[in-house]
Coordinates of C-alpha atoms in Angstrom, one line a residue:
X1 CA 11.6 15.2 -19.7
X2 CA 14.4 12.6 -21.8
X3 CA 17.1 14.8 -20.5
X4 CA 15.8 14.3 -16.6
X5 CA 15.5 10.8 -17.1
X6 CA 19.1 10.5 -18.3
X7 CA 20.7 12.7 -15.3
X8 CA 18.3 10.3 -12.7
X9 CA 20.0 7.4 -14.4
X10 CA 23.3 8.8 -14.2
X11 CA 22.5 10.0 -10.1
X12 CA 23.6 7.0 -8.4
X13 CA 27.3 6.7 -9.6
X14 CA 27.4 10.4 -8.7
X15 CA 26.4 10.0 -5.1
X16 CA 28.6 7.0 -5.1
X17 CA 31.6 8.9 -6.1
X18 CA 30.7 11.7 -4.1
X19 CA 30.1 10.1 -0.7
X20 CA 33.7 8.2 -1.3
X21 CA 35.5 11.4 -2.0
X22 CA 33.8 13.1 1.3
X23 CA 34.9 9.5 3.4
X24 CA 38.5 9.7 1.6
X25 CA 38.9 13.5 3.0
X26 CA 37.5 12.8 6.1
X27 CA 39.5 9.4 6.7
X28 CA 43.1 11.2 5.5
X29 CA 42.8 14.6 7.6
X30 CA 41.2 17.4 5.3
X31 CA 38.8 18.7 7.5
X32 CA 41.0 19.2 10.3
X33 CA 43.4 20.4 8.1
X34 CA 41.4 23.1 6.7
X35 CA 41.4 25.0 9.6
X36 CA 44.3 26.9 8.5
X37 CA 46.0 28.1 5.4
X38 CA 49.5 26.5 6.8
X39 CA 47.4 23.1 7.5
X40 CA 46.3 23.2 3.7
X41 CA 49.5 23.3 2.3
X42 CA 51.1 20.6 4.0
X43 CA 47.9 18.3 3.7
X44 CA 48.3 18.4 0.1
X45 CA 51.8 18.1 -0.1
X46 CA 51.2 14.9 1.9
X47 CA 50.3 13.3 -1.4
X48 CA 53.2 14.3 -3.7
X49 CA 53.4 13.0 -6.3
X50 CA 50.0 13.0 -6.8
X51 CA 49.6 16.7 -5.0
X52 CA 47.8 18.1 -8.1
X53 CA 45.0 15.4 -8.2
X54 CA 44.3 16.2 -4.5
X55 CA 44.1 19.2 -4.7
X56 CA 41.8 19.1 -7.6
X57 CA 39.6 16.9 -5.4
X58 CA 39.9 19.3 -2.7
X59 CA 38.8 22.0 -4.8
X60 CA 36.1 20.4 -5.9
X61 CA 34.7 19.2 -2.2
X62 CA 34.8 22.7 -1.4
X63 CA 32.2 23.5 -3.7
X64 CA 29.9 20.6 -2.7
X65 CA 30.7 20.3 0.9
X66 CA 31.4 23.7 1.0
X67 CA 33.5 23.8 4.6
X68 CA 35.7 26.6 3.5
X69 CA 35.8 29.5 0.7
X70 CA 37.2 28.2 -2.4
X71 CA 39.5 31.5 -2.7
X72 CA 41.2 30.5 0.6
X73 CA 42.5 27.0 -0.9
X74 CA 42.9 28.6 -4.3
X75 CA 45.8 31.0 -2.6
X76 CA 47.4 27.8 -1.0
X77 CA 47.2 25.9 -4.1
X78 CA 49.1 29.1 -5.6
X79 CA 51.8 28.9 -2.8
X80 CA 52.6 25.3 -3.8
X81 CA 52.2 25.2 -7.7
X82 CA 52.1 28.5 -9.0
X83 CA 49.7 31.2 -10.3
X84 CA 48.1 29.1 -13.6
X85 CA 48.6 25.9 -12.6
X86 CA 46.7 26.5 -9.2
X87 CA 43.9 29.0 -11.2
X88 CA 43.6 26.3 -14.1
X89 CA 42.7 23.2 -11.6
X90 CA 40.9 26.0 -8.6
X91 CA 38.6 26.9 -12.0
X92 CA 37.7 23.3 -13.4
X93 CA 37.2 21.6 -10.2
X94 CA 34.7 24.7 -9.1
X95 CA 33.0 24.8 -12.5
X96 CA 32.7 20.9 -11.9
X97 CA 31.3 21.3 -8.3
X98 CA 29.0 23.9 -9.8
X99 CA 27.5 22.2 -12.5
X100 CA 27.3 19.4 -10.0
X101 CA 25.1 20.5 -6.9
X102 CA 23.2 22.5 -9.6
X103 CA 22.2 19.1 -11.4
X104 CA 22.1 17.0 -8.0
X105 CA 19.3 19.8 -7.0
X106 CA 17.5 20.0 -10.2
X107 CA 17.4 16.2 -10.3
X108 CA 16.5 15.5 -6.4
X109 CA 14.4 18.8 -5.7
X110 CA 14.0 20.8 -2.7
X111 CA 15.0 17.6 -0.4
X112 CA 18.8 18.0 -1.5
X113 CA 18.6 21.6 -1.3
X114 CA 17.2 21.9 2.2
X115 CA 20.2 19.3 3.1
X116 CA 22.7 22.1 2.6
X117 CA 20.8 25.3 2.0
X118 CA 19.1 26.5 5.6
X119 CA 15.8 27.8 5.2
X120 CA 16.6 31.4 6.0
X121 CA 19.1 31.4 3.3
X122 CA 17.1 29.3 0.9
X123 CA 14.4 31.8 1.6
X124 CA 16.3 34.9 1.1
X125 CA 18.0 34.0 -2.2
X126 CA 15.3 31.8 -4.4
X127 CA 12.8 34.4 -4.9
X128 CA 15.5 36.9 -6.0
X129 CA 17.5 34.0 -8.7
X130 CA 14.2 33.5 -10.1
X131 CA 13.2 37.1 -10.4
X132 CA 16.2 38.7 -11.5
X133 CA 17.5 35.3 -12.8
X134 CA 21.0 36.0 -14.9
X135 CA 21.8 39.3 -13.3
X136 CA 21.6 38.6 -10.1
X137 CA 23.8 35.3 -10.7
X138 CA 26.8 37.2 -12.5
X139 CA 26.6 39.7 -9.5
X140 CA 27.2 37.1 -6.8
X141 CA 29.4 34.8 -8.9
X142 CA 31.7 38.1 -9.8
X143 CA 31.6 39.2 -6.0
X144 CA 32.6 37.5 -2.9
X145 CA 30.0 38.8 -0.5
X146 CA 27.6 36.1 -1.0
X147 CA 27.2 32.0 -0.5
X148 CA 27.9 31.6 -4.1
X149 CA 28.5 28.0 -4.0
X150 CA 24.9 27.3 -1.8
X151 CA 23.2 30.0 -5.1
X152 CA 24.5 26.8 -7.3
X153 CA 22.5 24.5 -5.8
X154 CA 19.1 27.3 -5.8
X155 CA 19.5 28.0 -9.0
X156 CA 19.0 23.9 -10.0
X157 CA 15.4 24.7 -8.1
X158 CA 14.4 27.3 -10.8
X159 CA 13.8 26.7 -14.8
X160 CA 17.4 28.2 -15.8
X161 CA 18.9 25.7 -18.4
X162 CA 21.8 24.1 -17.4
X163 CA 24.0 25.9 -20.5
X164 CA 23.0 29.1 -19.6
X165 CA 23.7 28.6 -15.9
X166 CA 27.2 26.7 -17.1
X167 CA 28.0 29.7 -19.6
X168 CA 27.4 32.5 -16.8
X169 CA 29.2 30.3 -14.3
X170 CA 32.1 30.1 -16.8
X171 CA 32.3 33.7 -17.3
X172 CA 32.1 35.1 -13.9
X173 CA 33.6 32.1 -11.2
X174 CA 36.9 32.1 -12.4
X175 CA 37.6 36.1 -11.7
X176 CA 37.8 35.7 -8.0
X177 CA 39.4 32.7 -7.9
X178 CA 42.3 34.2 -10.4
X179 CA 42.7 37.0 -7.8
X180 CA 43.1 34.5 -5.0
X181 CA 45.7 32.6 -6.6
X182 CA 47.6 35.8 -7.6
X183 CA 47.8 37.0 -4.2
X184 CA 48.9 33.2 -3.0
X185 CA 51.7 33.2 -5.5
X186 CA 52.4 37.0 -4.5
X187 CA 52.0 37.9 -7.9
X188 CA 49.4 40.2 -6.6
X189 CA 49.5 41.7 -3.2
X190 CA 46.6 43.8 -1.5
X191 CA 46.9 45.7 1.5
X192 CA 44.6 45.8 4.0
X193 CA 43.0 49.1 2.7
X194 CA 42.7 48.1 -0.8
X195 CA 40.4 45.0 0.3
X196 CA 38.3 47.5 2.1
X197 CA 37.6 49.8 -0.9
X198 CA 37.4 46.7 -3.2
X199 CA 34.9 45.7 -0.4
X200 CA 32.8 48.5 -0.5
X201 CA 33.0 49.3 -4.6
X202 CA 31.8 45.8 -4.8
X203 CA 29.2 46.1 -2.7
X204 CA 27.9 49.5 -4.4
X205 CA 28.1 47.3 -7.8
X206 CA 25.9 44.9 -6.5
X207 CA 23.3 47.0 -5.0
X208 CA 23.3 49.4 -8.6
X209 CA 23.3 46.2 -10.4
X210 CA 20.3 44.9 -8.3
X211 CA 18.1 48.0 -8.9
X212 CA 19.1 49.1 -12.4
X213 CA 20.4 45.5 -13.9
X214 CA 17.1 44.1 -15.3
X215 CA 16.3 47.7 -17.1
X216 CA 20.0 47.7 -18.6
X217 CA 19.4 43.8 -19.6
X218 CA 15.9 45.0 -21.6
X219 CA 17.8 47.7 -23.4
X220 CA 20.4 45.5 -24.3
X221 CA 18.2 43.1 -25.3
X222 CA 16.2 45.6 -27.4
X223 CA 19.0 46.7 -29.0
X224 CA 20.2 43.8 -30.2
X225 CA 17.0 42.8 -31.2
X226 CA 16.6 46.0 -33.3
X227 CA 19.9 45.6 -34.5
X228 CA 19.0 42.2 -36.3
X229 CA 16.3 44.0 -37.9
X230 CA 18.9 45.7 -40.3
X231 CA 20.5 43.2 -41.4

C-alpha cells in the first residue's frame, strides 16, 4: 500500500513530462517524419549536437505512444550513431518506457489501459498473461510478432511484481533491438529468405513454448528446490 501511494504521488509529474514530450515531438514534426526510415534519420539529425538526446526521447515515445516499432527507430539510430551507441540508447529508452507504462497501468488501472489497448487485444492477451505469466512475457519480448509495448501495459494490470517484470524485460527485450541496430549499422545483413526462416522458427518456438513452457518451468523449479535440499 505504501509503494502504491508513492507511485500515485509521483504520477502527476510523470503525466506532465509525458504530455510535454508528446507535444514537443508533435510540434517538431516527429510523427510526420516517422513515416519512413529516411525521414526519421533527417529528423534526428536536425537537432545536432543534441541528436542523441532527441533519439533517446524518440525511442521512449515509441514505447509509450507507440506510433512506430522500436526496431525501426533502432535501425535509423544505428545508421547515424553506429551499433553500440544506438543499441545502448535504444535499450535504455525501451526499458524505461516499459517500466513507465507498466507503473501507469498499475496505478491508474483499467481506465488507463483502455486508452491505449483496444478491447480485442486486451481480451486476447490479458488472460494469457495472468495464467502463463513469466513464460508468456519472455516469449513475447523475445520474438517480434506481438505488440510487446501493449503487453507491458496489460502486465501492469496483473499481480506480477515490478522487480520481476523489470528483470524479464531486461533480459529479453534488448535482443531484438540488438539485431535491428546490427542491421542498421551494416554489422549484420539478413536476406529476405533469412527473415522468413527466422519468422517461421520464431513462430514455432512460440507455439511450443506456450504449450510446454509452464511444464518446463515447473520441472526446473522442482529441480532447484530438490537441489537446495542437498546443501
